[in-house]
Amino acid sequence: MPQSNVPAFSELVADCHSSAVHLEMRDAYGVASEADDISEWRARGTITPESVERRRPWLDLVRRTVDRGVVMRRARIVSTPVSEYIRYEHAGTYLNVAAGELVGWLPRRLASGLALPGNDLWLLDDRLIRFGHFTGDGASAGHELCDDPAVIKACGTAFESVWELATPHAEFTI
């Protein structure tokens, strides 16, 4: 069940010392904070300077975190051909990479043999998971923290399995 008292991600990652890994498994998200960015990308076919500025808090957080020695990795499992949303995400991922985040892409058909968690997640220092819950339409439905060692181990193994098969962003074409 999503928790209402989950600290902001920036607070959680501030206590991170070695690794922060993110597993994304949806083909579309409907997060309200991205609405302007997606609309501009659709209209112009590129990530706009305004979009870059709206992302600045995230990009600055990534830079600060990586500068402290934390390795940030993001693995995305995507259906192919990719959805419009994934094309949008791919178009802006260069910003994440420039900020210091490592990003890999795994076509969903290559993930069939993997045991995967039911929700997107951030795993911080192999000690805490922040699950992201979403509605069927992709809107955020809250977050949940988990520090159960068995769940952490299973999710860590799942992430590493995806990462091992994933294509680095610079080599992944859509």
GROMACS .gro file of N, CA and C in nm:
model
  522
    1MET      N    1   0.085  -0.119   0.000
    1MET     CA    2   0.000   0.000   0.000
    1MET      C    3   0.089   0.124   0.000
    2PRO      N    4   0.065   0.220  -0.092
    2PRO     CA    5   0.146   0.342  -0.095
    2PRO      C    6   0.137   0.418   0.038
    3GLN      N    7   0.248   0.476   0.077
    3GLN     CA    8   0.256   0.547   0.204
    3GLN      C    9   0.253   0.697   0.179
    4SER      N   10   0.184   0.770   0.263
    4SER     CA   11   0.178   0.914   0.246
    4SER      C   12   0.297   0.985   0.312
    5ASN      N   13   0.370   0.916   0.395
    5ASN     CA   14   0.480   0.979   0.468
    5ASN      C   15   0.618   0.947   0.411
    6VAL      N   16   0.625   0.910   0.286
    6VAL     CA   17   0.753   0.878   0.224
    6VAL      C   18   0.828   1.010   0.198
    7PRO      N   19   0.950   1.022   0.248
    7PRO     CA   20   1.027   1.144   0.224
    7PRO      C   21   1.050   1.167   0.074
    8ALA      N   22   1.076   1.291   0.039
    8ALA     CA   23   1.109   1.325  -0.099
    8ALA      C   24   1.232   1.246  -0.143
    9PHE      N   25   1.240   1.216  -0.271
    9PHE     CA   26   1.354   1.141  -0.322
    9PHE      C   27   1.485   1.213  -0.289
   10SER      N   28   1.487   1.345  -0.299
   10SER     CA   29   1.609   1.420  -0.270
   10SER      C   30   1.659   1.394  -0.128
   11GLU      N   31   1.567   1.376  -0.033
   11GLU     CA   32   1.606   1.344   0.104
   11GLU      C   33   1.663   1.203   0.113
   12LEU      N   34   1.600   1.110   0.043
   12LEU     CA   35   1.647   0.971   0.047
   12LEU      C   36   1.785   0.957  -0.016
   13VAL      N   37   1.805   1.021  -0.130
   13VAL     CA   38   1.934   1.007  -0.199
   13VAL      C   39   2.044   1.085  -0.126
   14ALA      N   40   2.008   1.184  -0.047
   14ALA     CA   41   2.108   1.258   0.031
   14ALA      C   42   2.177   1.167   0.132
   15ASP      N   43   2.107   1.062   0.174
   15ASP     CA   44   2.163   0.966   0.269
   15ASP      C   45   2.227   0.846   0.199
   16CYS      N   46   2.239   0.854   0.069
   16CYS     CA   47   2.295   0.746  -0.012
   16CYS      C   48   2.448   0.764  -0.020
   17HIS      N   49   2.522   0.652  -0.008
   17HIS     CA   50   2.667   0.662  -0.004
   17HIS      C   51   2.740   0.595  -0.121
   18SER      N   52   2.677   0.495  -0.185
   18SER     CA   53   2.751   0.426  -0.291
   18SER      C   54   2.672   0.405  -0.419
   19SER      N   55   2.543   0.370  -0.410
   19SER     CA   56   2.469   0.342  -0.534
   19SER      C   57   2.322   0.375  -0.520
   20ALA      N   58   2.268   0.422  -0.631
   20ALA     CA   59   2.124   0.446  -0.644
   20ALA      C   60   2.086   0.393  -0.782
   21VAL      N   61   2.005   0.288  -0.783
   21VAL     CA   62   1.966   0.229  -0.911
   21VAL      C   63   1.815   0.238  -0.927
   22HIS      N   64   1.775   0.264  -1.051
   22HIS     CA   65   1.634   0.286  -1.083
   22HIS      C   66   1.593   0.188  -1.191
   23LEU      N   67   1.486   0.115  -1.166
   23LEU     CA   68   1.430   0.021  -1.263
   23LEU      C   69   1.296   0.075  -1.310
   24GLU      N   70   1.284   0.100  -1.440
   24GLU     CA   71   1.161   0.149  -1.502
   24GLU      C   72   1.109   0.042  -1.596
   25MET      N   73   0.981   0.010  -1.584
   25MET     CA   74   0.927  -0.100  -1.663
   25MET      C   75   0.800  -0.067  -1.740
   26ARG      N   76   0.758   0.058  -1.740
   26ARG     CA   77   0.636   0.098  -1.810
   26ARG      C   78   0.670   0.156  -1.947
   27ASP      N   79   0.577   0.143  -2.040
   27ASP     CA   80   0.594   0.203  -2.173
   27ASP      C   81   0.539   0.344  -2.181
   28ALA      N   82   0.467   0.385  -2.080
   28ALA     CA   83   0.412   0.521  -2.076
   28ALA      C   84   0.387   0.560  -1.932
   29TYR      N   85   0.416   0.685  -1.905
   29TYR     CA   86   0.387   0.745  -1.777
   29TYR      C   87   0.301   0.867  -1.804
   30GLY      N   88   0.213   0.897  -1.713
   30GLY     CA   89   0.128   1.014  -1.726
   30GLY      C   90   0.148   1.107  -1.610
   31VAL      N   91   0.273   1.131  -1.575
   31VAL     CA   92   0.306   1.214  -1.460
   31VAL      C   93   0.281   1.361  -1.497
   32ALA      N   94   0.201   1.427  -1.417
   32ALA     CA   95   0.157   1.564  -1.446
   32ALA      C   96   0.274   1.660  -1.467
   33SER      N   97   0.383   1.642  -1.394
   33SER     CA   98   0.496   1.736  -1.404
   33SER      C   99   0.565   1.732  -1.540
   34GLU      N  100   0.538   1.629  -1.620
   34GLU     CA  101   0.599   1.619  -1.753
   34GLU      C  102   0.510   1.669  -1.865
   35ALA      N  103   0.388   1.710  -1.834
   35ALA     CA  104   0.291   1.744  -1.937
   35ALA      C  105   0.341   1.853  -2.033
   36ASP      N  106   0.398   1.961  -1.980
   36ASP     CA  107   0.448   2.068  -2.067
   36ASP      C  108   0.564   2.020  -2.154
   37ASP      N  109   0.653   1.942  -2.094
   37ASP     CA  110   0.768   1.891  -2.170
   37ASP      C  111   0.723   1.804  -2.287
   38ILE      N  112   0.630   1.714  -2.261
   38ILE     CA  113   0.583   1.624  -2.367
   38ILE      C  114   0.513   1.703  -2.476
   39SER      N  115   0.431   1.798  -2.436
   39SER     CA  116   0.360   1.881  -2.533
   39SER      C  117   0.457   1.957  -2.623
   40GLU      N  118   0.560   2.016  -2.563
   40GLU     CA  119   0.661   2.089  -2.642
   40GLU      C  120   0.738   1.994  -2.732
   41TRP      N  121   0.773   1.876  -2.681
   41TRP     CA  122   0.846   1.778  -2.762
   41TRP      C  123   0.761   1.736  -2.882
   42ARG      N  124   0.632   1.711  -2.860
   42ARG     CA  125   0.543   1.674  -2.971
   42ARG      C  126   0.538   1.786  -3.076
   43ALA      N  127   0.529   1.909  -3.030
   43ALA     CA  128   0.515   2.022  -3.122
   43ALA      C  129   0.644   2.052  -3.198
   44ARG      N  130   0.757   2.037  -3.132
   44ARG     CA  131   0.885   2.079  -3.192
   44ARG      C  132   0.975   1.963  -3.235
   45GLY      N  133   0.947   1.844  -3.183
   45GLY     CA  134   1.029   1.730  -3.220
   45GLY      C  135   1.164   1.725  -3.152
   46THR      N  136   1.181   1.807  -3.050
   46THR     CA  137   1.308   1.810  -2.978
   46THR      C  138   1.283   1.855  -2.834
   47ILE      N  139   1.380   1.833  -2.749
   47ILE     CA  140   1.372   1.880  -2.611
   47ILE      C  141   1.405   2.030  -2.614
   48THR      N  142   1.317   2.111  -2.563
   48THR     CA  143   1.332   2.256  -2.570
   48THR      C  144   1.419   2.309  -2.455
   49PRO      N  145   1.474   2.428  -2.473
   49PRO     CA  146   1.548   2.490  -2.362
   49PRO      C  147   1.460   2.506  -2.237
   50GLU      N  148   1.332   2.533  -2.257
   50GLU     CA  149   1.242   2.546  -2.143
   50GLU      C  150   1.230   2.413  -2.069
   51SER      N  151   1.226   2.306  -2.144
   51SER     CA  152   1.219   2.173  -2.084
   51SER      C  153   1.346   2.143  -2.005
   52VAL      N  154   1.459   2.181  -2.060
   52VAL     CA  155   1.586   2.160  -1.988
   52VAL      C  156   1.581   2.235  -1.856
   53GLU      N  157   1.532   2.358  -1.856
   53GLU     CA  158   1.525   2.436  -1.733
   53GLU      C  159   1.430   2.373  -1.631
   54ARG      N  160   1.317   2.318  -1.677
   54ARG     CA  161   1.225   2.253  -1.584
   54ARG      C  162   1.288   2.128  -1.523
   55ARG      N  163   1.382   2.067  -1.594
   55ARG     CA  164   1.450   1.947  -1.544
   55ARG      C  165   1.571   1.981  -1.456
   56ARG      N  166   1.607   2.107  -1.451
   56ARG     CA  167   1.728   2.149  -1.381
   56ARG      C  168   1.735   2.097  -1.238
   57PRO      N  169   1.628   2.102  -1.157
   57PRO     CA  170   1.641   2.049  -1.020
   57PRO      C  171   1.684   1.902  -1.018
   58TRP      N  172   1.627   1.821  -1.108
   58TRP     CA  173   1.666   1.679  -1.113
   58TRP      C  174   1.811   1.667  -1.158
   59LEU      N  175   1.848   1.736  -1.264
   59LEU     CA  176   1.984   1.726  -1.318
   59LEU      C  177   2.086   1.773  -1.215
   60ASP      N  178   2.055   1.879  -1.143
   60ASP     CA  179   2.146   1.926  -1.038
   60ASP      C  180   2.158   1.824  -0.925
   61LEU      N  181   2.045   1.760  -0.890
   61LEU     CA  182   2.048   1.655  -0.787
   61LEU      C  183   2.138   1.539  -0.831
   62VAL      N  184   2.125   1.499  -0.957
   62VAL     CA  185   2.210   1.390  -1.009
   62VAL      C  186   2.357   1.431  -1.001
   63ARG      N  187   2.389   1.550  -1.046
   63ARG     CA  188   2.528   1.597  -1.044
   63ARG      C  189   2.585   1.596  -0.902
   64ARG      N  190   2.508   1.653  -0.809
   64ARG     CA  191   2.555   1.658  -0.669
   64ARG      C  192   2.575   1.517  -0.613
   65THR      N  193   2.483   1.428  -0.645
   65THR     CA  194   2.491   1.291  -0.594
   65THR      C  195   2.611   1.218  -0.652
   66VAL      N  196   2.629   1.229  -0.782
   66VAL     CA  197   2.742   1.163  -0.849
   66VAL      C  198   2.874   1.224  -0.801
   67ASP      N  199   2.875   1.355  -0.783
   67ASP     CA  200   2.997   1.421  -0.734
   67ASP      C  201   3.036   1.373  -0.594
   68ARG      N  202   2.941   1.322  -0.516
   68ARG     CA  203   2.971   1.267  -0.383
   68ARG      C  204   3.022   1.123  -0.392
   69GLY      N  205   3.028   1.069  -0.515
   69GLY     CA  206   3.078   0.933  -0.533
   69GLY      C  207   2.970   0.826  -0.544
   70VAL      N  208   2.845   0.866  -0.549
   70VAL     CA  209   2.736   0.770  -0.564
   70VAL      C  210   2.719   0.738  -0.713
   71VAL      N  211   2.715   0.612  -0.745
   71VAL     CA  212   2.691   0.569  -0.883
   71VAL      C  213   2.540   0.560  -0.903
   72MET      N  214   2.490   0.637  -1.001
   72MET     CA  215   2.348   0.635  -1.031
   72MET      C  216   2.328   0.564  -1.165
   73ARG      N  217   2.246   0.458  -1.162
   73ARG     CA  218   2.217   0.383  -1.285
   73ARG      C  219   2.065   0.372  -1.300
   74ARG      N  220   2.020   0.381  -1.424
   74ARG     CA  221   1.879   0.369  -1.458
   74ARG      C  222   1.867   0.266  -1.569
   75ALA      N  223   1.783   0.166  -1.548
   75ALA     CA  224   1.757   0.064  -1.650
   75ALA      C  225   1.610   0.073  -1.690
   76ARG      N  226   1.588   0.080  -1.820
   76ARG     CA  227   1.452   0.090  -1.873
   76ARG      C  228   1.421  -0.033  -1.957
   77ILE      N  229   1.312  -0.100  -1.921
   77ILE     CA  230   1.262  -0.211  -2.001
   77ILE      C  231   1.152  -0.154  -2.089
   78VAL      N  232   1.166  -0.170  -2.221
   78VAL     CA  233   1.072  -0.107  -2.314
   78VAL      C  234   1.025  -0.205  -2.420
   79SER      N  235   0.899  -0.189  -2.458
   79SER     CA  236   0.844  -0.267  -2.569
   79SER      C  237   0.897  -0.207  -2.699
   80THR      N  238   0.911  -0.291  -2.801
   80THR     CA  239   0.952  -0.243  -2.933
   80THR      C  240   0.853  -0.294  -3.036
   81PRO      N  241   0.820  -0.211  -3.135
   81PRO     CA  242   0.865  -0.073  -3.146
   81PRO      C  243   0.819   0.007  -3.025
   82VAL      N  244   0.894   0.113  -2.995
   82VAL     CA  245   0.871   0.187  -2.871
   82VAL      C  246   0.748   0.277  -2.882
   83SER      N  247   0.691   0.308  -2.768
   83SER     CA  248   0.576   0.398  -2.760
   83SER      C  249   0.620   0.543  -2.782
   84GLU      N  250   0.524   0.629  -2.805
   84GLU     CA  251   0.554   0.771  -2.818
   84GLU      C  252   0.624   0.823  -2.692
   85TYR      N  253   0.576   0.780  -2.576
   85TYR     CA  254   0.636   0.826  -2.452
   85TYR      C  255   0.784   0.785  -2.444
   86ILE      N  256   0.815   0.664  -2.483
   86ILE     CA  257   0.955   0.618  -2.479
   86ILE      C  258   1.039   0.698  -2.579
   87ARG      N  259   0.983   0.734  -2.694
   87ARG     CA  260   1.058   0.820  -2.787
   87ARG      C  261   1.089   0.954  -2.720
   88TYR      N  262   0.991   1.008  -2.649
   88TYR     CA  263   1.013   1.133  -2.575
   88TYR      C  264   1.122   1.114  -2.469
   89GLU      N  265   1.112   1.007  -2.392
   89GLU     CA  266   1.212   0.980  -2.288
   89GLU      C  267   1.352   0.966  -2.348
   90HIS      N  268   1.359   0.892  -2.458
   90HIS     CA  269   1.489   0.871  -2.523
   90HIS      C  270   1.548   1.004  -2.569
   91ALA      N  271   1.462   1.093  -2.621
   91ALA     CA  272   1.510   1.222  -2.671
   91ALA      C  273   1.573   1.307  -2.561
   92GLY      N  274   1.528   1.291  -2.438
   92GLY     CA  275   1.582   1.371  -2.329
   92GLY      C  276   1.684   1.303  -2.241
   93THR      N  277   1.710   1.176  -2.266
   93THR     CA  278   1.800   1.101  -2.178
   93THR      C  279   1.944   1.152  -2.185
   94TYR      N  280   1.981   1.218  -2.294
   94TYR     CA  281   2.117   1.273  -2.301
   94TYR      C  282   2.143   1.368  -2.185
   95LEU      N  283   2.039   1.433  -2.135
   95LEU     CA  284   2.055   1.524  -2.021
   95LEU      C  285   2.091   1.447  -1.895
   96ASN      N  286   2.024   1.333  -1.873
   96ASN     CA  287   2.055   1.249  -1.756
   96ASN      C  288   2.199   1.202  -1.764
   97VAL      N  289   2.239   1.157  -1.882
   97VAL     CA  290   2.375   1.106  -1.902
   97VAL      C  291   2.478   1.217  -1.880
   98ALA      N  292   2.452   1.336  -1.933
   98ALA     CA  293   2.544   1.448  -1.915
   98ALA      C  294   2.557   1.486  -1.768
   99ALA      N  295   2.451   1.464  -1.690
   99ALA     CA  296   2.455   1.495  -1.547
   99ALA      C  297   2.530   1.389  -1.467
  100GLY      N  298   2.555   1.272  -1.529
  100GLY     CA  299   2.632   1.167  -1.461
  100GLY      C  300   2.559   1.037  -1.439
  101GLU      N  301   2.434   1.030  -1.480
  101GLU     CA  302   2.357   0.907  -1.463
  101GLU      C  303   2.390   0.811  -1.577
  102LEU      N  304   2.407   0.685  -1.545
  102LEU     CA  305   2.428   0.581  -1.645
  102LEU      C  306   2.289   0.524  -1.679
  103VAL      N  307   2.260   0.511  -1.809
  103VAL     CA  308   2.127   0.466  -1.850
  103VAL      C  309   2.140   0.352  -1.950
  104GLY      N  310   2.065   0.245  -1.924
  104GLY     CA  311   2.061   0.132  -2.015
  104GLY      C  312   1.918   0.101  -2.055
  105TRP      N  313   1.902   0.049  -2.176
  105TRP     CA  314   1.772   0.017  -2.234
  105TRP      C  315   1.766  -0.132  -2.266
  106LEU      N  316   1.658  -0.197  -2.226
  106LEU     CA  317   1.641  -0.339  -2.255
  106LEU      C  318   1.508  -0.361  -2.325
  107PRO      N  319   1.512  -0.407  -2.450
  107PRO     CA  320   1.386  -0.443  -2.516
  107PRO      C  321   1.316  -0.552  -2.435
  108ARG      N  322   1.188  -0.533  -2.414
  108ARG     CA  323   1.108  -0.621  -2.329
  108ARG      C  324   1.119  -0.768  -2.371
  109ARG      N  325   1.129  -0.795  -2.501
  109ARG     CA  326   1.135  -0.934  -2.547
  109ARG      C  327   1.260  -1.006  -2.493
  110LEU      N  328   1.362  -0.930  -2.455
  110LEU     CA  329   1.484  -0.989  -2.399
  110LEU      C  330   1.474  -1.010  -2.248
  111ALA      N  331   1.364  -0.963  -2.188
  111ALA     CA  332   1.347  -0.975  -2.043
  111ALA      C  333   1.257  -1.091  -2.003
  112SER      N  334   1.212  -1.169  -2.099
  112SER     CA  335   1.114  -1.275  -2.070
  112SER      C  336   1.162  -1.375  -1.967
  113GLY      N  337   1.289  -1.404  -1.963
  113GLY     CA  338   1.342  -1.503  -1.869
  113GLY      C  339   1.382  -1.445  -1.735
  114LEU      N  340   1.356  -1.316  -1.712
  114LEU     CA  341   1.398  -1.252  -1.588
  114LEU      C  342   1.284  -1.247  -1.487
  115ALA      N  343   1.317  -1.267  -1.362
  115ALA     CA  344   1.220  -1.247  -1.254
  115ALA      C  345   1.226  -1.100  -1.215
  116LEU      N  346   1.114  -1.029  -1.236
  116LEU     CA  347   1.111  -0.885  -1.216
  116LEU      C  348   1.009  -0.847  -1.110
  117PRO      N  349   1.035  -0.739  -1.035
  117PRO     CA  350   0.937  -0.693  -0.937
  117PRO      C  351   0.813  -0.638  -1.008
  118GLY      N  352   0.706  -0.623  -0.935
  118GLY     CA  353   0.581  -0.576  -0.992
  118GLY      C  354   0.573  -0.426  -1.011
  119ASN      N  355   0.668  -0.352  -0.959
  119ASN     CA  356   0.664  -0.206  -0.966
  119ASN      C  357   0.801  -0.147  -0.996
  120ASP      N  358   0.799  -0.028  -1.054
  120ASP     CA  359   0.923   0.048  -1.071
  120ASP      C  360   0.982   0.074  -0.933
  121LEU      N  361   1.112   0.096  -0.930
  121LEU     CA  362   1.175   0.116  -0.800
  121LEU      C  363   1.306   0.190  -0.810
  122TRP      N  364   1.343   0.249  -0.698
  122TRP     CA  365   1.478   0.297  -0.672
  122TRP      C  366   1.533   0.211  -0.559
  123LEU      N  367   1.651   0.158  -0.576
  123LEU     CA  368   1.720   0.083  -0.472
  123LEU      C  369   1.842   0.165  -0.430
  124LEU      N  370   1.846   0.202  -0.302
  124LEU     CA  371   1.950   0.290  -0.251
  124LEU      C  372   2.045   0.214  -0.160
  125ASP      N  373   2.171   0.208  -0.201
  125ASP     CA  374   2.277   0.143  -0.122
  125ASP      C  375   2.243   0.000  -0.081
  126ASP      N  376   2.164  -0.069  -0.158
  126ASP     CA  377   2.125  -0.207  -0.124
  126ASP      C  378   2.070  -0.216   0.018
  127ARG      N  379   2.002  -0.108   0.063
  127ARG     CA  380   1.947  -0.106   0.198
  127ARG      C  381   1.803  -0.058   0.205
  128LEU      N  382   1.759   0.014   0.101
  128LEU     CA  383   1.625   0.072   0.103
  128LEU      C  384   1.569   0.080  -0.038
  129ILE      N  385   1.444   0.040  -0.053
  129ILE     CA  386   1.376   0.050  -0.182
  129ILE      C  387   1.266   0.155  -0.170
  130ARG      N  388   1.256   0.235  -0.273
  130ARG     CA  389   1.142   0.326  -0.288
  130ARG      C  390   1.065   0.278  -0.411
  131PHE      N  391   0.954   0.208  -0.388
  131PHE     CA  392   0.870   0.163  -0.497
  131PHE      C  393   0.787   0.280  -0.547
  132GLY      N  394   0.769   0.287  -0.678
  132GLY     CA  395   0.680   0.385  -0.738
  132GLY      C  396   0.554   0.315  -0.785
  133HIS      N  397   0.441   0.364  -0.743
  133HIS     CA  398   0.313   0.307  -0.786
  133HIS      C  399   0.248   0.400  -0.887
  134PHE      N  400   0.184   0.341  -0.987
  134PHE     CA  401   0.122   0.417  -1.094
  134PHE      C  402  -0.017   0.362  -1.124
  135THR      N  403  -0.103   0.451  -1.171
  135THR     CA  404  -0.236   0.407  -1.214
  135THR      C  405  -0.222   0.340  -1.350
  136GLY      N  406  -0.331   0.282  -1.399
  136GLY     CA  407  -0.329   0.220  -1.531
  136GLY      C  408  -0.294   0.318  -1.641
  137ASP      N  409  -0.326   0.446  -1.622
  137ASP     CA  410  -0.294   0.549  -1.720
  137ASP      C  411  -0.156   0.610  -1.700
  138GLY      N  412  -0.083   0.562  -1.600
  138GLY     CA  413   0.053   0.608  -1.578
  138GLY      C  414   0.069   0.724  -1.483
  139ALA      N  415  -0.039   0.771  -1.422
  139ALA     CA  416  -0.026   0.879  -1.324
  139ALA      C  417   0.035   0.824  -1.195
  140SER      N  418   0.106   0.908  -1.125
  140SER     CA  419   0.165   0.865  -0.999
  140SER      C  420   0.054   0.831  -0.900
  141ALA      N  421   0.071   0.717  -0.833
  141ALA     CA  422  -0.023   0.673  -0.731
  141ALA      C  423   0.048   0.662  -0.596
  142GLY      N  424   0.161   0.730  -0.584
  142GLY     CA  425   0.233   0.732  -0.458
  142GLY      C  426   0.355   0.642  -0.455
  143HIS      N  427   0.421   0.645  -0.342
  143HIS     CA  428   0.545   0.569  -0.322
  143HIS      C  429   0.535   0.488  -0.194
  144GLU      N  430   0.622   0.391  -0.187
  144GLU     CA  431   0.626   0.303  -0.071
  144GLU      C  432   0.771   0.268  -0.043
  145LEU      N  433   0.810   0.271   0.084
  145LEU     CA  434   0.945   0.233   0.123
  145LEU      C  435   0.945   0.088   0.170
  146CYS      N  436   1.056   0.021   0.145
  146CYS     CA  437   1.072  -0.118   0.188
  146CYS      C  438   1.217  -0.139   0.228
  147ASP      N  439   1.236  -0.196   0.348
  147ASP     CA  440   1.372  -0.228   0.391
  147ASP      C  441   1.385  -0.377   0.424
  148ASP      N  442   1.293  -0.456   0.374
  148ASP     CA  443   1.296  -0.601   0.395
  148ASP      C  444   1.415  -0.660   0.319
  149PRO      N  445   1.509  -0.723   0.388
  149PRO     CA  446   1.629  -0.776   0.322
  149PRO      C  447   1.599  -0.872   0.206
  150ALA      N  448   1.498  -0.954   0.219
  150ALA     CA  449   1.466  -1.049   0.111
  150ALA      C  450   1.415  -0.976  -0.014
  151VAL      N  451   1.335  -0.873   0.006
  151VAL     CA  452   1.283  -0.795  -0.107
  151VAL      C  453   1.397  -0.716  -0.171
  152ILE      N  454   1.483  -0.659  -0.087
  152ILE     CA  455   1.598  -0.584  -0.138
  152ILE      C  456   1.687  -0.675  -0.222
  153LYS      N  457   1.713  -0.795  -0.173
  153LYS     CA  458   1.797  -0.889  -0.248
  153LYS      C  459   1.732  -0.925  -0.381
  154ALA      N  460   1.603  -0.956  -0.380
  154ALA     CA  461   1.533  -0.993  -0.503
  154ALA      C  462   1.533  -0.879  -0.604
  155CYS      N  463   1.507  -0.757  -0.556
  155CYS     CA  464   1.503  -0.642  -0.647
  155CYS      C  465   1.643  -0.606  -0.697
  156GLY      N  466   1.743  -0.619  -0.613
  156GLY     CA  467   1.880  -0.594  -0.655
  156GLY      C  468   1.924  -0.693  -0.762
  157THR      N  469   1.888  -0.819  -0.743
  157THR     CA  470   1.920  -0.923  -0.842
  157THR      C  471   1.847  -0.894  -0.973
  158ALA      N  472   1.721  -0.853  -0.964
  158ALA     CA  473   1.644  -0.820  -1.084
  158ALA      C  474   1.708  -0.705  -1.159
  159PHE      N  475   1.744  -0.599  -1.087
  159PHE     CA  476   1.807  -0.484  -1.153
  159PHE      C  477   1.936  -0.527  -1.223
  160GLU      N  478   2.021  -0.599  -1.154
  160GLU     CA  479   2.149  -0.640  -1.213
  160GLU      C  480   2.128  -0.730  -1.334
  161SER      N  481   2.025  -0.813  -1.333
  161SER     CA  482   1.995  -0.898  -1.449
  161SER      C  483   1.955  -0.813  -1.569
  162VAL      N  484   1.874  -0.711  -1.544
  162VAL     CA  485   1.835  -0.619  -1.651
  162VAL      C  486   1.956  -0.543  -1.700
  163TRP      N  487   2.035  -0.490  -1.608
  163TRP     CA  488   2.152  -0.409  -1.644
  163TRP      C  489   2.251  -0.488  -1.730
  164GLU      N  490   2.270  -0.613  -1.696
  164GLU     CA  491   2.363  -0.698  -1.770
  164GLU      C  492   2.321  -0.714  -1.916
  165LEU      N  493   2.192  -0.718  -1.942
  165LEU     CA  494   2.140  -0.736  -2.079
  165LEU      C  495   2.114  -0.605  -2.152
  166ALA      N  496   2.109  -0.496  -2.079
  166ALA     CA  497   2.071  -0.366  -2.137
  166ALA      C  498   2.178  -0.310  -2.229
  167THR      N  499   2.131  -0.229  -2.322
  167THR     CA  500   2.218  -0.156  -2.414
  167THR      C  501   2.241  -0.017  -2.358
  168PRO      N  502   2.368   0.027  -2.349
  168PRO     CA  503   2.393   0.163  -2.301
  168PRO      C  504   2.320   0.267  -2.387
  169HIS      N  505   2.280   0.375  -2.325
  169HIS     CA  506   2.202   0.478  -2.396
  169HIS      C  507   2.268   0.520  -2.527
  170ALA      N  508   2.397   0.544  -2.526
  170ALA     CA  509   2.467   0.593  -2.646
  170ALA      C  510   2.455   0.496  -2.764
  171GLU      N  511   2.428   0.369  -2.737
  171GLU     CA  512   2.420   0.269  -2.842
  171GLU      C  513   2.277   0.227  -2.875
  172PHE      N  514   2.180   0.274  -2.796
  172PHE     CA  515   2.043   0.230  -2.814
  172PHE      C  516   1.969   0.322  -2.910
  173THR      N  517   1.923   0.267  -3.019
  173THR     CA  518   1.848   0.346  -3.116
  173THR      C  519   1.701   0.303  -3.114
  174ILE      N  520   1.616   0.400  -3.144
  174ILE     CA  521   1.473   0.369  -3.144
  174ILE      C  522   1.416   0.378  -3.285
   0.00000   0.00000   0.00000
